PDB file of C-alpha atoms in Angstrom:
ATOM      1  CA  MET A 245      87.359-118.061 184.294  1.00  0.00           C
ATOM      2  CA  SER A 246      88.574-121.547 185.151  1.00  0.00           C
ATOM      3  CA  GLU A 247      86.071-124.219 185.977  1.00  0.00           C
ATOM      4  CA  GLN A 248      85.919-125.316 189.626  1.00  0.00           C
ATOM      5  CA  PRO A 249      84.825-128.736 190.891  1.00  0.00           C
ATOM      6  CA  LEU A 250      81.269-128.885 192.131  1.00  0.00           C
ATOM      7  CA  ASN A 251      82.531-130.047 195.523  1.00  0.00           C
ATOM      8  CA  PRO A 252      86.084-128.749 195.967  1.00  0.00           C
ATOM      9  CA  THR A 253      86.395-129.947 199.598  1.00  0.00           C
ATOM     10  CA  PRO A 254      87.825-133.505 199.601  1.00  0.00           C
ATOM     11  CA  ALA A 255      85.542-136.057 201.227  1.00  0.00           C
ATOM     12  CA  ALA A 256      86.655-138.825 203.556  1.00  0.00           C
ATOM     13  CA  ALA A 257      87.555-142.099 201.882  1.00  0.00           C
ATOM     14  CA  PRO A 258      84.422-144.257 201.559  1.00  0.00           C
ATOM     15  CA  ASP A 259      84.078-147.665 203.126  1.00  0.00           C
ATOM     16  CA  ASP A 260      84.786-150.602 200.820  1.00  0.00           C
ATOM     17  CA  ASP A 261      81.143-151.631 201.139  1.00  0.00           C
ATOM     18  CA  ALA A 262      79.779-148.216 200.246  1.00  0.00           C
ATOM     19  CA  PRO A 263      77.802-148.073 196.987  1.00  0.00           C
ATOM     20  CA  ASP A 264      79.471-146.516 193.926  1.00  0.00           C
ATOM     21  CA  THR A 265      76.672-143.954 193.690  1.00  0.00           C
ATOM     22  CA  ALA A 266      77.372-142.409 197.104  1.00  0.00           C
ATOM     23  CA  PRO A 267      77.609-138.593 196.859  1.00  0.00           C
ATOM     24  CA  ALA A 268      81.099-137.056 197.059  1.00  0.00           C
ATOM     25  CA  GLY A 269      80.078-134.922 200.067  1.00  0.00           C
ATOM     26  CA  PRO A 270      77.101-134.078 202.226  1.00  0.00           C
ATOM     27  CA  ALA A 271      74.250-132.057 200.824  1.00  0.00           C
ATOM     28  CA  PRO A 272      73.881-128.500 202.152  1.00  0.00           C
ATOM     29  CA  THR A 273      71.832-128.166 205.333  1.00  0.00           C
ATOM     30  CA  GLY A 274      68.124-127.984 204.553  1.00  0.00           C
ATOM     31  CA  SER A 275      68.495-129.472 201.041  1.00  0.00           C
ATOM     32  CA  THR A 276      66.185-132.230 199.974  1.00  0.00           C
ATOM     33  CA  ALA A 277      67.134-135.178 197.791  1.00  0.00           C
ATOM     34  CA  ALA A 278      65.246-133.529 194.922  1.00  0.00           C
ATOM     35  CA  ASP A 279      67.365-130.378 195.320  1.00  0.00           C
ATOM     36  CA  VAL A 280      70.580-132.395 195.064  1.00  0.00           C
ATOM     37  CA  VAL A 281      69.369-134.201 191.944  1.00  0.00           C
ATOM     38  CA  ALA A 282      68.282-130.923 190.359  1.00  0.00           C
ATOM     39  CA  ALA A 283      71.620-129.279 191.103  1.00  0.00           C
ATOM     40  CA  GLY A 284      73.504-132.198 189.583  1.00  0.00           C
ATOM     41  CA  GLY A 285      71.310-132.142 186.489  1.00  0.00           C
ATOM     42  CA  ALA A 286      71.847-128.403 186.019  1.00  0.00           C
ATOM     43  CA  ALA A 287      75.601-128.830 186.322  1.00  0.00           C
ATOM     44  CA  ASP A 288      75.579-131.637 183.739  1.00  0.00           C
ATOM     45  CA  GLU A 289      73.492-129.504 181.395  1.00  0.00           C
ATOM     46  CA  ALA A 290      75.852-126.529 181.778  1.00  0.00           C
ATOM     47  CA  ALA A 291      78.844-128.757 181.066  1.00  0.00           C
ATOM     48  CA  ALA A 292      77.149-130.151 177.968  1.00  0.00           C
ATOM     49  CA  LEU A 293      76.372-126.635 176.730  1.00  0.00           C
ATOM     50  CA  ARG A 294      79.991-125.575 177.238  1.00  0.00           C
ATOM     51  CA  ALA A 295      81.238-128.615 175.342  1.00  0.00           C
ATOM     52  CA  ALA A 296      78.828-127.956 172.467  1.00  0.00           C
ATOM     53  CA  SER A 297      79.889-124.304 172.294  1.00  0.00           C
ATOM     54  CA  PHE A 298      83.567-125.291 172.206  1.00  0.00           C
ATOM     55  CA  GLU A 299      82.906-127.806 169.428  1.00  0.00           C
ATOM     56  CA  ARG A 300      81.023-125.215 167.340  1.00  0.00           C
ATOM     57  CA  ALA A 301      83.910-122.756 167.752  1.00  0.00           C
ATOM     58  CA  ARG A 302      86.442-125.427 166.785  1.00  0.00           C
ATOM     59  CA  ARG A 303      84.532-126.349 163.636  1.00  0.00           C
ATOM     60  CA  LEU A 304      84.142-122.677 162.708  1.00  0.00           C
ATOM     61  CA  ARG A 305      87.897-122.176 162.940  1.00  0.00           C
ATOM     62  CA  GLN A 306      88.432-125.109 160.584  1.00  0.00           C
ATOM     63  CA  GLU A 307      85.863-124.067 157.996  1.00  0.00           C
ATOM     64  CA  PRO A 308      86.995-121.897 155.064  1.00  0.00           C
ATOM     65  CA  ARG A 309      85.396-118.480 155.031  1.00  0.00           C
ATOM     66  CA  PHE A 310      84.995-118.760 151.273  1.00  0.00           C
ATOM     67  CA  PRO A 311      84.172-122.117 149.666  1.00  0.00           C
ATOM     68  CA  GLY A 312      87.023-122.994 147.339  1.00  0.00           C
ATOM     69  CA  GLY A 313      89.221-120.358 148.981  1.00  0.00           C
ATOM     70  CA  PRO A 314      91.987-120.478 151.611  1.00  0.00           C
ATOM     71  CA  ALA A 315      91.438-123.106 154.292  1.00  0.00           C
ATOM     72  CA  ALA A 316      91.247-122.092 157.937  1.00  0.00           C
ATOM     73  CA  ASP A 317      93.628-124.854 159.048  1.00  0.00           C
ATOM     74  CA  PRO A 318      95.278-126.232 155.907  1.00  0.00           C
ATOM     75  CA  ALA A 319      97.863-128.453 157.612  1.00  0.00           C
ATOM     76  CA  GLY A 320      95.327-129.978 159.995  1.00  0.00           C
ATOM     77  CA  SER A 321      96.156-131.534 163.319  1.00  0.00           C
ATOM     78  CA  HIS A 322      98.691-134.075 162.033  1.00  0.00           C
ATOM     79  CA  HIS A 323     101.526-131.597 162.475  1.00  0.00           C
ATOM     80  CA  GLU A 324     103.204-131.213 165.826  1.00  0.00           C
ATOM     81  CA  ARG A 325     102.338-128.493 168.283  1.00  0.00           C
ATOM     82  CA  ARG A 326     105.178-125.984 168.568  1.00  0.00           C
ATOM     83  CA  ILE A 327     105.914-122.320 169.133  1.00  0.00           C
ATOM     84  CA  ARG A 328     104.887-120.270 166.112  1.00  0.00           C
ATOM     85  CA  SER A 329     105.983-116.838 164.969  1.00  0.00           C
ATOM     86  CA  PHE A 330     102.520-115.763 163.830  1.00  0.00           C
ATOM     87  CA  GLN A 331      98.930-115.594 164.978  1.00  0.00           C
ATOM     88  CA  PRO A 332      96.147-116.134 162.415  1.00  0.00           C
ATOM     89  CA  ARG A 333      93.970-113.057 162.023  1.00  0.00           C
ATOM     90  CA  ARG A 334      90.463-113.333 160.653  1.00  0.00           C
ATOM     91  CA  SER A 335      89.460-109.687 160.377  1.00  0.00           C
ATOM     92  CA  ARG A 336      86.828-108.186 158.107  1.00  0.00           C
ATOM     93  CA  VAL A 337      87.090-108.927 154.394  1.00  0.00           C
ATOM     94  CA  THR A 338      85.921-106.223 152.016  1.00  0.00           C
ATOM     95  CA  ALA A 339      83.701-106.908 149.037  1.00  0.00           C
ATOM     96  CA  GLY A 340      86.642-106.380 146.677  1.00  0.00           C
ATOM     97  CA  GLN A 341      88.859-108.782 148.607  1.00  0.00           C
ATOM     98  CA  GLN A 342      86.105-111.373 148.696  1.00  0.00           C
ATOM     99  CA  ASP A 343      85.616-111.047 144.944  1.00  0.00           C
ATOM    100  CA  ALA A 344      89.337-111.536 144.348  1.00  0.00           C
ATOM    101  CA  LEU A 345      89.448-114.603 146.606  1.00  0.00           C
ATOM    102  CA  GLU A 346      86.448-116.184 144.905  1.00  0.00           C
ATOM    103  CA  ARG A 347      87.722-115.484 141.378  1.00  0.00           C
ATOM    104  CA  LEU A 348      91.463-115.909 141.692  1.00  0.00           C
ATOM    105  CA  TRP A 349      92.199-118.311 144.550  1.00  0.00           C
ATOM    106  CA  PRO A 350      91.507-121.428 142.422  1.00  0.00           C
ATOM    107  CA  LYS A 351      94.054-120.118 139.880  1.00  0.00           C
ATOM    108  CA  TRP A 352      96.719-118.370 141.981  1.00  0.00           C
ATOM    109  CA  GLY A 353      96.197-119.614 145.529  1.00  0.00           C
ATOM    110  CA  LEU A 354      97.338-122.716 147.374  1.00  0.00           C
ATOM    111  CA  ASP A 355      97.067-124.099 150.889  1.00  0.00           C
ATOM    112  CA  ILE A 356     100.144-125.170 152.827  1.00  0.00           C
ATOM    113  CA  ASP A 357      98.904-128.629 153.762  1.00  0.00           C
ATOM    114  CA  GLY A 358     102.217-130.480 154.078  1.00  0.00           C
ATOM    115  CA  GLN A 359     100.927-133.251 151.827  1.00  0.00           C
ATOM    116  CA  ARG A 360     102.916-132.655 148.624  1.00  0.00           C
ATOM    117  CA  VAL A 361     106.097-131.202 147.178  1.00  0.00           C
ATOM    118  CA  LEU A 362     105.400-128.208 144.963  1.00  0.00           C
ATOM    119  CA  ASP A 363     106.595-128.214 141.368  1.00  0.00           C
ATOM    120  CA  LEU A 364     107.666-124.567 141.219  1.00  0.00           C
ATOM    121  CA  ALA A 365     108.670-124.799 137.564  1.00  0.00           C
ATOM    122  CA  ASP A 366     105.142-125.842 136.688  1.00  0.00           C
ATOM    123  CA  LEU A 367     103.524-123.423 139.135  1.00  0.00           C
ATOM    124  CA  PHE A 368     105.426-120.422 137.733  1.00  0.00           C
ATOM    125  CA  ASP A 369     105.877-121.487 134.099  1.00  0.00           C
ATOM    126  CA  GLY A 370     109.629-121.885 134.467  1.00  0.00           C
ATOM    127  CA  LEU A 371     110.375-118.532 136.138  1.00  0.00           C
ATOM    128  CA  PRO A 372     112.966-118.254 138.924  1.00  0.00           C
ATOM    129  CA  VAL A 373     111.077-118.101 142.218  1.00  0.00           C
ATOM    130  CA  VAL A 374     111.613-116.141 145.409  1.00  0.00           C
ATOM    131  CA  LEU A 375     109.700-116.865 148.592  1.00  0.00           C
ATOM    132  CA  GLU A 376     108.236-113.964 150.558  1.00  0.00           C
ATOM    133  CA  ILE A 377     107.094-114.698 154.107  1.00  0.00           C
ATOM    134  CA  GLY A 378     104.549-112.254 155.495  1.00  0.00           C
ATOM    135  CA  PHE A 379     103.260-109.694 153.018  1.00  0.00           C
ATOM    136  CA  GLY A 380     100.642-107.807 155.025  1.00  0.00           C
ATOM    137  CA  MET A 381      98.145-106.264 152.639  1.00  0.00           C
ATOM    138  CA  GLY A 382     100.342-107.072 149.638  1.00  0.00           C
ATOM    139  CA  GLU A 383     101.026-103.584 148.255  1.00  0.00           C
ATOM    140  CA  ALA A 384     104.820-103.984 148.190  1.00  0.00           C
ATOM    141  CA  THR A 385     104.593-107.544 146.874  1.00  0.00           C
ATOM    142  CA  ALA A 386     102.298-106.500 144.034  1.00  0.00           C
ATOM    143  CA  GLN A 387     104.647-103.655 143.100  1.00  0.00           C
ATOM    144  CA  MET A 388     107.704-105.935 143.065  1.00  0.00           C
ATOM    145  CA  ALA A 389     105.825-108.436 140.898  1.00  0.00           C
ATOM    146  CA  ALA A 390     104.830-105.721 138.435  1.00  0.00           C
ATOM    147  CA  ASP A 391     108.343-104.249 138.349  1.00  0.00           C
ATOM    148  CA  ASP A 392     109.979-107.643 137.740  1.00  0.00           C
ATOM    149  CA  PRO A 393     107.662-109.893 135.717  1.00  0.00           C
ATOM    150  CA  GLY A 394     110.555-112.267 135.050  1.00  0.00           C
ATOM    151  CA  THR A 395     110.633-113.406 138.680  1.00  0.00           C
ATOM    152  CA  GLY A 396     107.938-115.478 140.339  1.00  0.00           C
ATOM    153  CA  ILE A 397     106.916-114.569 143.872  1.00  0.00           C
ATOM    154  CA  LEU A 398     105.536-117.238 146.183  1.00  0.00           C
ATOM    155  CA  ALA A 399     103.957-115.055 148.875  1.00  0.00           C
ATOM    156  CA  VAL A 400     103.002-116.662 152.196  1.00  0.00           C
ATOM    157  CA  ASP A 401     100.662-115.238 154.830  1.00  0.00           C
ATOM    158  CA  VAL A 402      97.720-116.259 157.009  1.00  0.00           C
ATOM    159  CA  HIS A 403      95.802-112.961 156.874  1.00  0.00           C
ATOM    160  CA  THR A 404      92.717-113.529 154.733  1.00  0.00           C
ATOM    161  CA  PRO A 405      92.058-109.848 153.862  1.00  0.00           C
ATOM    162  CA  GLY A 406      95.697-109.456 152.823  1.00  0.00           C
ATOM    163  CA  GLN A 407      95.499-112.557 150.653  1.00  0.00           C
ATOM    164  CA  GLY A 408      92.465-111.197 148.862  1.00  0.00           C
ATOM    165  CA  ASN A 409      94.025-107.751 148.545  1.00  0.00           C
ATOM    166  CA  LEU A 410      97.225-109.084 146.979  1.00  0.00           C
ATOM    167  CA  LEU A 411      95.305-111.209 144.498  1.00  0.00           C
ATOM    168  CA  GLY A 412      93.220-108.188 143.516  1.00  0.00           C
ATOM    169  CA  LEU A 413      96.254-105.918 143.122  1.00  0.00           C
ATOM    170  CA  ALA A 414      98.111-108.464 140.990  1.00  0.00           C
ATOM    171  CA  ASP A 415      95.060-108.975 138.814  1.00  0.00           C
ATOM    172  CA  LYS A 416      94.567-105.229 138.368  1.00  0.00           C
ATOM    173  CA  ALA A 417      98.225-104.786 137.365  1.00  0.00           C
ATOM    174  CA  GLY A 418      98.081-107.696 134.941  1.00  0.00           C
ATOM    175  CA  SER A 419     100.777-109.569 136.887  1.00  0.00           C
ATOM    176  CA  THR A 420     100.715-113.331 136.470  1.00  0.00           C
ATOM    177  CA  ASN A 421     103.905-114.057 138.414  1.00  0.00           C
ATOM    178  CA  VAL A 422     102.380-114.112 141.930  1.00  0.00           C
ATOM    179  CA  ARG A 423     101.100-117.130 143.815  1.00  0.00           C
ATOM    180  CA  VAL A 424      99.582-116.746 147.271  1.00  0.00           C
ATOM    181  CA  ALA A 425     100.204-119.510 149.812  1.00  0.00           C
ATOM    182  CA  ASN A 426      98.039-119.808 152.914  1.00  0.00           C
ATOM    183  CA  GLY A 427      99.445-121.310 156.094  1.00  0.00           C
ATOM    184  CA  ASP A 428     102.604-121.945 158.067  1.00  0.00           C
ATOM    185  CA  ALA A 429     105.827-121.102 156.201  1.00  0.00           C
ATOM    186  CA  VAL A 430     107.774-123.569 158.355  1.00  0.00           C
ATOM    187  CA  ILE A 431     105.685-126.458 157.018  1.00  0.00           C
ATOM    188  CA  LEU A 432     106.172-125.128 153.491  1.00  0.00           C
ATOM    189  CA  LEU A 433     109.953-125.009 153.898  1.00  0.00           C
ATOM    190  CA  ARG A 434     110.192-128.337 155.667  1.00  0.00           C
ATOM    191  CA  GLU A 435     107.829-130.479 153.630  1.00  0.00           C
ATOM    192  CA  MET A 436     106.703-128.824 150.401  1.00  0.00           C
ATOM    193  CA  LEU A 437     109.805-127.389 148.701  1.00  0.00           C
ATOM    194  CA  ALA A 438     112.418-129.386 146.831  1.00  0.00           C
ATOM    195  CA  PRO A 439     116.117-128.917 147.602  1.00  0.00           C
ATOM    196  CA  GLU A 440     117.697-125.891 145.884  1.00  0.00           C
ATOM    197  CA  SER A 441     114.396-124.833 144.344  1.00  0.00           C
ATOM    198  CA  LEU A 442     114.296-121.181 145.471  1.00  0.00           C
ATOM    199  CA  ASP A 443     116.213-118.224 144.063  1.00  0.00           C
ATOM    200  CA  GLY A 444     115.722-116.070 147.136  1.00  0.00           C
ATOM    201  CA  LEU A 445     113.883-115.426 150.397  1.00  0.00           C
ATOM    202  CA  ARG A 446     112.320-112.141 151.510  1.00  0.00           C
ATOM    203  CA  VAL A 447     111.222-111.416 155.059  1.00  0.00           C
ATOM    204  CA  TYR A 448     110.146-107.798 155.383  1.00  0.00           C
ATOM    205  CA  PHE A 449     109.120-106.358 158.737  1.00  0.00           C
ATOM    206  CA  PRO A 450     108.262-109.573 160.571  1.00  0.00           C
ATOM    207  CA  ASP A 451     106.639-109.322 163.961  1.00  0.00           C
ATOM    208  CA  PRO A 452     109.442-108.235 166.348  1.00  0.00           C
ATOM    209  CA  TRP A 453     107.794-109.815 169.383  1.00  0.00           C
ATOM    210  CA  PRO A 454     109.359-107.093 171.562  1.00  0.00           C
ATOM    211  CA  LYS A 455     108.726-108.608 175.001  1.00  0.00           C
ATOM    212  CA  ALA A 456     111.634-110.713 176.230  1.00  0.00           C
ATOM    213  CA  ARG A 457     109.423-113.689 177.032  1.00  0.00           C
ATOM    214  CA  HIS A 458     108.214-113.685 173.396  1.00  0.00           C
ATOM    215  CA  HIS A 459     111.634-113.558 171.707  1.00  0.00           C
ATOM    216  CA  LYS A 460     111.373-117.302 171.132  1.00  0.00           C
ATOM    217  CA  ARG A 461     108.566-116.542 168.688  1.00  0.00           C
ATOM    218  CA  ARG A 462     110.735-114.448 166.389  1.00  0.00           C
ATOM    219  CA  LEU A 463     111.023-115.948 162.929  1.00  0.00           C
ATOM    220  CA  ILE A 464     114.728-115.401 162.273  1.00  0.00           C
ATOM    221  CA  GLN A 465     116.323-118.055 164.468  1.00  0.00           C
ATOM    222  CA  PRO A 466     119.097-120.608 163.824  1.00  0.00           C
ATOM    223  CA  GLU A 467     116.538-123.422 163.497  1.00  0.00           C
ATOM    224  CA  PHE A 468     114.618-121.451 160.877  1.00  0.00           C
ATOM    225  CA  LEU A 469     117.778-120.856 158.837  1.00  0.00           C
ATOM    226  CA  ASP A 470     118.492-124.590 159.031  1.00  0.00           C
ATOM    227  CA  LEU A 471     115.218-125.117 157.148  1.00  0.00           C
ATOM    228  CA  VAL A 472     115.863-122.299 154.691  1.00  0.00           C
ATOM    229  CA  ALA A 473     119.390-123.201 153.576  1.00  0.00           C
ATOM    230  CA  PRO A 474     118.635-126.546 151.845  1.00  0.00           C
ATOM    231  CA  VAL A 475     115.813-125.156 149.671  1.00  0.00           C
ATOM    232  CA  LEU A 476     117.848-122.168 148.423  1.00  0.00           C
ATOM    233  CA  LYS A 477     120.059-122.394 145.381  1.00  0.00           C
ATOM    234  CA  PRO A 478     123.744-121.556 145.930  1.00  0.00           C
ATOM    235  CA  GLY A 479     124.102-117.789 145.758  1.00  0.00           C
ATOM    236  CA  ALA A 480     120.429-117.148 146.516  1.00  0.00           C
ATOM    237  CA  VAL A 481     119.960-114.190 148.830  1.00  0.00           C
ATOM    238  CA  VAL A 482     118.055-114.002 152.096  1.00  0.00           C
ATOM    239  CA  HIS A 483     116.786-110.431 152.367  1.00  0.00           C
ATOM    240  CA  CYS A 484     115.421-109.251 155.699  1.00  0.00           C
ATOM    241  CA  ALA A 485     114.250-105.807 156.730  1.00  0.00           C
ATOM    242  CA  THR A 486     113.077-104.473 160.082  1.00  0.00           C
ATOM    243  CA  ASP A 487     112.619-101.160 161.843  1.00  0.00           C
ATOM    244  CA  TRP A 488     113.007-102.736 165.292  1.00  0.00           C
ATOM    245  CA  GLU A 489     116.618-102.151 166.327  1.00  0.00           C
ATOM    246  CA  PRO A 490     116.964-105.061 168.800  1.00  0.00           C
ATOM    247  CA  TYR A 491     115.503-107.468 166.246  1.00  0.00           C
ATOM    248  CA  ALA A 492     117.859-106.142 163.555  1.00  0.00           C
ATOM    249  CA  GLU A 493     120.775-106.839 165.881  1.00  0.00           C
ATOM    250  CA  GLN A 494     119.510-110.380 166.499  1.00  0.00           C
ATOM    251  CA  MET A 495     119.031-110.968 162.757  1.00  0.00           C
ATOM    252  CA  LEU A 496     122.576-109.816 162.050  1.00  0.00           C
ATOM    253  CA  GLU A 497     123.987-111.999 164.799  1.00  0.00           C
ATOM    254  CA  VAL A 498     122.052-115.114 163.808  1.00  0.00           C
ATOM    255  CA  LEU A 499     122.708-114.796 160.071  1.00  0.00           C
ATOM    256  CA  THR A 500     126.397-114.020 160.582  1.00  0.00           C
ATOM    257  CA  ALA A 501     126.843-117.065 162.812  1.00  0.00           C
ATOM    258  CA  HIS A 502     125.186-119.507 160.416  1.00  0.00           C
ATOM    259  CA  PRO A 503     127.721-121.460 158.315  1.00  0.00           C
ATOM    260  CA  ARG A 504     125.480-121.609 155.225  1.00  0.00           C
ATOM    261  CA  PHE A 505     125.129-117.828 154.795  1.00  0.00           C
ATOM    262  CA  GLU A 506     127.532-115.010 153.993  1.00  0.00           C
ATOM    263  CA  ASN A 507     126.927-111.294 154.420  1.00  0.00           C
ATOM    264  CA  THR A 508     126.933-109.406 151.107  1.00  0.00           C
ATOM    265  CA  ALA A 509     127.804-106.147 152.886  1.00  0.00           C
ATOM    266  CA  ALA A 510     131.539-105.552 152.637  1.00  0.00           C
ATOM    267  CA  ASP A 511     131.768-104.278 156.196  1.00  0.00           C
ATOM    268  CA  GLY A 512     129.841-107.235 157.613  1.00  0.00           C
ATOM    269  CA  GLY A 513     126.965-105.055 158.754  1.00  0.00           C
ATOM    270  CA  TYR A 514     123.673-103.819 157.386  1.00  0.00           C
ATOM    271  CA  ALA A 515     123.024-103.179 153.687  1.00  0.00           C
ATOM    272  CA  ALA A 516     121.470-100.232 151.899  1.00  0.00           C
ATOM    273  CA  ARG A 517     117.875-100.737 150.847  1.00  0.00           C
ATOM    274  CA  PRO A 518     117.933-102.298 147.352  1.00  0.00           C
ATOM    275  CA  ALA A 519     116.085-100.364 144.688  1.00  0.00           C
ATOM    276  CA  PHE A 520     113.755-103.296 144.052  1.00  0.00           C
ATOM    277  CA  ARG A 521     112.329-103.211 147.577  1.00  0.00           C
ATOM    278  CA  PRO A 522     109.601-100.575 147.713  1.00  0.00           C
ATOM    279  CA  LEU A 523     108.782 -98.677 150.866  1.00  0.00           C
ATOM    280  CA  THR A 524     106.155-100.712 152.689  1.00  0.00           C
ATOM    281  CA  ARG A 525     103.237 -99.440 154.719  1.00  0.00           C
ATOM    282  CA  PHE A 526     104.829-100.746 157.916  1.00  0.00           C
ATOM    283  CA  GLU A 527     108.097 -99.082 156.980  1.00  0.00           C
ATOM    284  CA  GLY A 528     106.358 -95.764 156.514  1.00  0.00           C
ATOM    285  CA  GLN A 529     104.721 -96.109 159.911  1.00  0.00           C
ATOM    286  CA  GLY A 530     108.089 -96.841 161.505  1.00  0.00           C
ATOM    287  CA  LEU A 531     109.801 -93.921 159.805  1.00  0.00           C
ATOM    288  CA  ASP A 532     107.032 -91.624 161.002  1.00  0.00           C
ATOM    289  CA  LYS A 533     107.866 -92.726 164.549  1.00  0.00           C
ATOM    290  CA  GLY A 534     111.559 -92.049 164.060  1.00  0.00           C
ATOM    291  CA  HIS A 535     112.574 -95.677 163.653  1.00  0.00           C
ATOM    292  CA  VAL A 536     115.679 -96.620 161.675  1.00  0.00           C
ATOM    293  CA  VAL A 537     115.122 -99.299 159.035  1.00  0.00           C
ATOM    294  CA  HIS A 538     117.808-101.946 158.537  1.00  0.00           C
ATOM    295  CA  ASP A 539     118.179-104.231 155.513  1.00  0.00           C
ATOM    296  CA  LEU A 540     120.200-107.430 155.687  1.00  0.00           C
ATOM    297  CA  LEU A 541     121.269-109.379 152.590  1.00  0.00           C
ATOM    298  CA  PHE A 542     122.987-112.725 153.082  1.00  0.00           C
ATOM    299  CA  ALA A 543     123.902-115.121 150.275  1.00  0.00           C
ATOM    300  CA  ARG A 544     123.564-118.866 150.636  1.00  0.00           C
ATOM    301  CA  VAL A 545     126.974-120.533 150.333  1.00  0.00           C
TER     302      VAL A 545
END
């Protein structure tokens, strides 16, 4: 509920000689001076309590849930406010996920703070690296890492339980080719990756933002591809998948129109699902509902 002024009715302009402490309007009929003072004090106290509550909530959002683990706001407030394609989710973390975060984040995790350029060769011991944006609970990412240990996967998400789950799955499988990045992928692309440093980009089942007024929040947009193209090596493939037909159509249109990308499908349309992409949990849910899944593979030219 929005806050209302204590005296919403505008008062007549005061005389020039009137004291600065004159009340904004007359006191209610029957009120004493003590009543007016008490009411003003109560209002000030309520405002102070609201401000303190807001400040506590703000600090809580900025504090990491696990000391030494992923930061709540890694880029801080020095980055501009803009429309984002994601909403941070801080749902319940299981004991296993917490254990994985506490043990493995210092070794395999990093915050997207916008303060440095990553040395991917050092981070992945010289492996070619693909970037995956949005991995959910990490099951598909962990499987791809296990199936292809010769490729490093830089997996980006803001969902703390998913981050812990992916770290735990990779550890259980003995995979050392996964690094989990926490924060905004746009900042990562724009400020933390060197030119032509990536061997591929994977965006599987991003939020379709189905309402028309939210389409501006969709990740695959011309401006996003403008950020992606410079950090991809020539020939690197952007691989998208979605079960939301209108979003698939937008992806195809946007990727086809961009001068730095070329469709690998001979007919200029959608591609068959590559064998290396496992069926994801979201994909299974979509198929159960009768959705058609579309893959798009575009090479950087």
